[in-house]
mmCIF file of C-alpha atoms and ligand atoms in Angstrom:
data_model
loop_
_atom_site.group_PDB
_atom_site.id
_atom_site.type_symbol
_atom_site.label_atom_id
_atom_site.label_comp_id
_atom_site.label_asym_id
_atom_site.label_seq_id
_atom_site.Cartn_x
_atom_site.Cartn_y
_atom_site.Cartn_z
ATOM 1 C CA MET A 1 0.000 0.000 0.000
ATOM 2 C CA LEU A 2 1.009 3.597 -0.536
ATOM 3 C CA ASN A 3 1.755 5.795 2.425
ATOM 4 C CA LYS A 4 -1.001 8.226 3.439
ATOM 5 C CA GLU A 5 0.814 11.393 2.363
ATOM 6 C CA LEU A 6 1.513 9.945 -1.077
ATOM 7 C CA GLU A 7 -2.036 8.615 -1.351
ATOM 8 C CA LYS A 8 -3.394 12.115 -0.727
ATOM 9 C CA ALA A 9 -1.000 13.675 -3.240
ATOM 10 C CA LEU A 10 -1.845 11.083 -5.922
ATOM 11 C CA ASN A 11 -5.546 11.742 -5.394
ATOM 12 C CA GLU A 12 -4.863 15.459 -5.836
ATOM 13 C CA GLN A 13 -3.045 14.637 -9.067
ATOM 14 C CA ILE A 14 -6.059 12.642 -10.280
ATOM 15 C CA LEU A 15 -8.144 15.783 -9.702
ATOM 16 C CA LYS A 16 -5.638 17.938 -11.602
ATOM 17 C CA GLU A 17 -5.683 15.603 -14.606
ATOM 18 C CA ALA A 18 -9.491 15.507 -14.568
ATOM 19 C CA GLU A 19 -9.618 19.316 -14.415
ATOM 20 C CA ALA A 20 -7.174 19.519 -17.324
ATOM 21 C CA SER A 21 -9.338 17.095 -19.329
ATOM 22 C CA PHE A 22 -12.494 19.130 -18.756
ATOM 23 C CA SER A 23 -10.711 22.428 -19.273
ATOM 24 C CA TYR A 24 -9.517 21.230 -22.708
ATOM 25 C CA LEU A 25 -12.990 19.967 -23.468
ATOM 26 C CA SER A 26 -14.418 23.442 -22.789
ATOM 27 C CA MET A 27 -11.709 24.974 -25.017
ATOM 28 C CA ALA A 28 -12.559 22.504 -27.793
ATOM 29 C CA VAL A 29 -16.225 23.412 -27.504
ATOM 30 C CA TRP A 30 -15.416 27.158 -27.685
ATOM 31 C CA CYS A 31 -13.242 26.603 -30.765
ATOM 32 C CA GLU A 32 -15.863 24.494 -32.520
ATOM 33 C CA PHE A 33 -18.549 27.078 -31.730
ATOM 34 C CA LYS A 34 -16.325 29.707 -33.382
ATOM 35 C CA GLY A 35 -15.879 27.507 -36.468
ATOM 36 C CA LEU A 36 -12.236 26.742 -35.652
ATOM 37 C CA GLU A 37 -12.340 23.060 -36.567
ATOM 38 C CA GLY A 38 -8.583 22.438 -36.468
ATOM 39 C CA SER A 39 -8.174 24.000 -33.020
ATOM 40 C CA ALA A 40 -11.258 22.149 -31.768
ATOM 41 C CA ARG A 41 -9.859 18.822 -32.953
ATOM 42 C CA PHE A 42 -6.574 19.591 -31.178
ATOM 43 C CA PHE A 43 -8.293 20.265 -27.848
ATOM 44 C CA TYR A 44 -10.681 17.300 -28.090
ATOM 45 C CA ARG A 45 -7.632 15.069 -28.422
ATOM 46 C CA GLN A 46 -5.853 16.860 -25.551
ATOM 47 C CA SER A 47 -8.932 16.310 -23.406
ATOM 48 C CA ASP A 48 -8.854 12.567 -24.165
ATOM 49 C CA GLU A 49 -5.126 12.472 -23.357
ATOM 50 C CA GLU A 50 -5.660 14.042 -19.959
ATOM 51 C CA LYS A 51 -8.380 11.540 -19.173
ATOM 52 C CA LEU A 52 -5.865 8.833 -19.999
ATOM 53 C CA HIS A 53 -3.360 10.454 -17.591
ATOM 54 C CA MET A 54 -6.042 10.370 -14.894
ATOM 55 C CA MET A 55 -6.866 6.721 -15.638
ATOM 56 C CA LYS A 56 -3.197 5.719 -15.423
ATOM 57 C CA LEU A 57 -3.043 7.199 -11.901
ATOM 58 C CA ILE A 58 -6.254 5.412 -10.910
ATOM 59 C CA GLY A 59 -4.884 2.152 -12.296
ATOM 60 C CA TYR A 60 -1.603 2.584 -10.453
ATOM 61 C CA MET A 61 -3.255 3.253 -7.097
ATOM 62 C CA LEU A 62 -5.462 0.178 -7.488
ATOM 63 C CA GLU A 63 -2.412 -1.863 -8.424
ATOM 64 C CA MET A 64 -0.812 -0.644 -5.172
ATOM 65 C CA ASP A 65 -3.870 -1.835 -3.203
ATOM 66 C CA THR A 66 -4.943 1.754 -2.449
ATOM 67 C CA LYS A 67 -8.456 3.024 -3.243
ATOM 68 C CA PRO A 68 -8.359 6.137 -5.454
ATOM 69 C CA ILE A 69 -10.893 8.979 -5.224
ATOM 70 C CA VAL A 70 -12.856 9.765 -8.373
ATOM 71 C CA PRO A 71 -13.123 13.572 -8.313
ATOM 72 C CA SER A 72 -16.078 15.798 -9.088
ATOM 73 C CA ILE A 73 -15.443 18.709 -11.406
ATOM 74 C CA GLN A 74 -16.790 22.262 -11.223
ATOM 75 C CA VAL A 75 -18.508 23.862 -14.213
ATOM 76 C CA MET A 76 -15.832 25.062 -16.629
ATOM 77 C CA THR A 77 -15.877 28.480 -18.269
ATOM 78 C CA ASN A 78 -16.920 28.482 -21.911
ATOM 79 C CA ASP A 79 -16.049 32.131 -22.343
ATOM 80 C CA TYR A 80 -12.612 32.684 -23.851
ATOM 81 C CA THR A 81 -11.373 35.812 -25.603
ATOM 82 C CA SER A 82 -8.952 34.486 -28.218
ATOM 83 C CA VAL A 83 -7.078 31.426 -29.463
ATOM 84 C CA GLN A 84 -3.833 32.902 -28.131
ATOM 85 C CA SER A 85 -5.318 33.350 -24.658
ATOM 86 C CA ILE A 86 -6.469 29.706 -24.710
ATOM 87 C CA PHE A 87 -2.961 28.478 -25.482
ATOM 88 C CA GLU A 88 -1.486 30.807 -22.846
ATOM 89 C CA LYS A 89 -3.891 29.305 -20.309
ATOM 90 C CA THR A 90 -2.961 25.821 -21.543
ATOM 91 C CA LEU A 91 0.732 26.517 -20.978
ATOM 92 C CA THR A 92 0.140 27.850 -17.443
ATOM 93 C CA GLN A 93 -2.015 24.801 -16.692
ATOM 94 C CA GLU A 94 0.640 22.383 -17.971
ATOM 95 C CA GLN A 95 3.395 24.145 -16.016
ATOM 96 C CA SER A 96 1.316 23.726 -12.878
ATOM 97 C CA VAL A 97 0.826 19.995 -13.617
ATOM 98 C CA THR A 98 4.579 19.603 -14.196
ATOM 99 C CA GLN A 99 5.270 21.214 -10.824
ATOM 100 C CA SER A 100 2.869 18.890 -9.034
ATOM 101 C CA ILE A 101 4.433 15.829 -10.729
ATOM 102 C CA HIS A 102 7.849 17.007 -9.503
ATOM 103 C CA ASN A 103 6.420 17.485 -5.993
ATOM 104 C CA LEU A 104 5.037 13.940 -6.125
ATOM 105 C CA ILE A 105 8.454 12.562 -7.039
ATOM 106 C CA THR A 106 10.033 14.484 -4.153
ATOM 107 C CA LEU A 107 7.464 12.888 -1.858
ATOM 108 C CA ALA A 108 8.103 9.397 -3.270
ATOM 109 C CA ASN A 109 11.864 9.930 -2.837
ATOM 110 C CA LYS A 110 11.356 10.946 0.783
ATOM 111 C CA ASP A 111 9.456 7.719 1.385
ATOM 112 C CA ASN A 112 11.986 5.576 -0.545
ATOM 113 C CA ASP A 113 9.036 4.505 -2.701
ATOM 114 C CA TYR A 114 10.907 3.281 -5.782
ATOM 115 C CA ALA A 115 7.830 1.900 -7.548
ATOM 116 C CA THR A 116 6.066 5.275 -7.463
ATOM 117 C CA GLN A 117 9.221 7.124 -8.506
ATOM 118 C CA ASN A 118 9.482 4.789 -11.484
ATOM 119 C CA PHE A 119 5.787 5.111 -12.355
ATOM 120 C CA LEU A 120 5.993 8.933 -12.328
ATOM 121 C CA GLN A 121 8.899 9.103 -14.786
ATOM 122 C CA TRP A 122 6.422 8.567 -17.640
ATOM 123 C CA TYR A 123 4.659 11.785 -16.568
ATOM 124 C CA VAL A 124 7.942 13.720 -16.491
ATOM 125 C CA SER A 125 8.557 12.936 -20.193
ATOM 126 C CA GLU A 126 4.932 13.520 -21.103
ATOM 127 C CA GLN A 127 4.929 16.965 -19.456
ATOM 128 C CA ARG A 128 8.182 17.976 -21.119
ATOM 129 C CA GLU A 129 6.744 17.061 -24.544
ATOM 130 C CA GLU A 130 3.430 18.800 -23.885
ATOM 131 C CA GLU A 131 4.997 22.033 -22.659
ATOM 132 C CA SER A 132 7.372 22.141 -25.610
ATOM 133 C CA MET A 133 4.517 21.558 -28.101
ATOM 134 C CA ILE A 134 2.339 24.305 -26.576
ATOM 135 C CA ARG A 135 5.249 26.768 -26.612
ATOM 136 C CA LYS A 136 5.826 26.070 -30.311
ATOM 137 C CA ILE A 137 2.146 26.581 -31.107
ATOM 138 C CA LEU A 138 2.117 29.854 -29.155
ATOM 139 C CA ASP A 139 5.165 31.049 -31.097
ATOM 140 C CA LYS A 140 3.356 30.259 -34.371
ATOM 141 C CA ILE A 141 0.215 32.114 -33.296
ATOM 142 C CA LYS A 142 2.282 35.149 -32.313
ATOM 143 C CA LEU A 143 4.116 34.984 -35.641
ATOM 144 C CA ILE A 144 0.891 34.876 -37.655
ATOM 145 C CA GLY A 145 -0.697 37.503 -35.407
ATOM 146 C CA GLU A 146 -4.270 36.878 -34.308
ATOM 147 C CA GLY A 147 -6.990 38.974 -35.909
ATOM 148 C CA PRO A 148 -10.255 38.514 -37.850
ATOM 149 C CA MET A 149 -8.302 38.084 -41.099
ATOM 150 C CA THR A 150 -5.756 35.607 -39.760
ATOM 151 C CA LEU A 151 -7.890 33.221 -37.690
ATOM 152 C CA TYR A 152 -8.396 31.087 -40.798
ATOM 153 C CA TYR A 153 -4.618 30.685 -41.183
ATOM 154 C CA ILE A 154 -4.122 29.945 -37.493
ATOM 155 C CA ASP A 155 -6.730 27.202 -37.753
ATOM 156 C CA LYS A 156 -5.100 25.840 -40.915
ATOM 157 C CA GLU A 157 -1.839 25.689 -38.987
ATOM 158 C CA MET A 158 -3.587 23.824 -36.166
ATOM 159 C CA GLU A 159 -4.894 21.316 -38.709
ATOM 160 C CA ARG A 160 -1.325 20.836 -39.967
ATOM 161 C CA ILE A 161 -0.145 20.271 -36.361
ATOM 162 C CA ASN A 162 -2.970 17.739 -35.855
ATOM 163 C CA GLN A 163 -1.748 15.799 -38.887
ATOM 164 C CA GLU A 164 1.818 15.928 -37.584
ATOM 165 C CA ILE A 165 0.729 14.548 -34.194
ATOM 166 C CA LEU A 166 -1.310 11.802 -35.888
ATOM 167 C CA SER A 167 1.633 10.687 -38.000
ATOM 168 C CA GLN A 168 3.944 10.734 -34.936
ATOM 169 C CA GLU A 169 1.425 8.593 -33.054
ATOM 170 C CA GLY A 170 1.264 6.255 -36.054
ATOM 171 C CA GLU A 171 5.062 5.934 -36.115
ATOM 172 C CA ALA A 172 5.161 5.305 -32.355
ATOM 173 C CA ALA A 173 2.562 2.527 -32.730
ATOM 174 C CA VAL A 174 4.634 0.684 -35.375
HETATM 175 FE FE1 FEO B 1 -1.661 15.354 -17.756
HETATM 176 FE FE2 FEO B 1 -0.815 17.517 -19.390
HETATM 177 O O1 FEO B 1 -1.245 17.062 -17.743
#
């Protein structure tokens, strides 16, 4: 079984991943409502990914004979101001998740819990990749410059990024 402090922290991480999943879902909905199909597709996939992160934590706790808490989620905002602001919020959110993963590893180290340290390494890589991808997208949006005339091009770029991610996932599966 996991120690109590670690159990609490892992449950908090489950909540964070669930919040990220629903936050991305609300962003996807906003994008689709605005006719930004490429951006919507990106965030629907991100939402699914975060649910998977949550499920991995739940699975791990059960494997360690510890009962996880399934969190309840507050109503998410569906009122965003721009695509750039959504990606800025995404980056802040991911940086916060990265910090909490690092805190979890510190806790596991303190408890000499090698299994949990090992399990969390997957999240360290995942967070590094996610943060880097969001930074690149933000750079592109800033380069194009967001305005009524450029939203179409931003969304085209998001569609291109979606294709890139799909082909990377395809390569990884081979
Ligand atoms: Fe699972 Fe990107 O936080």
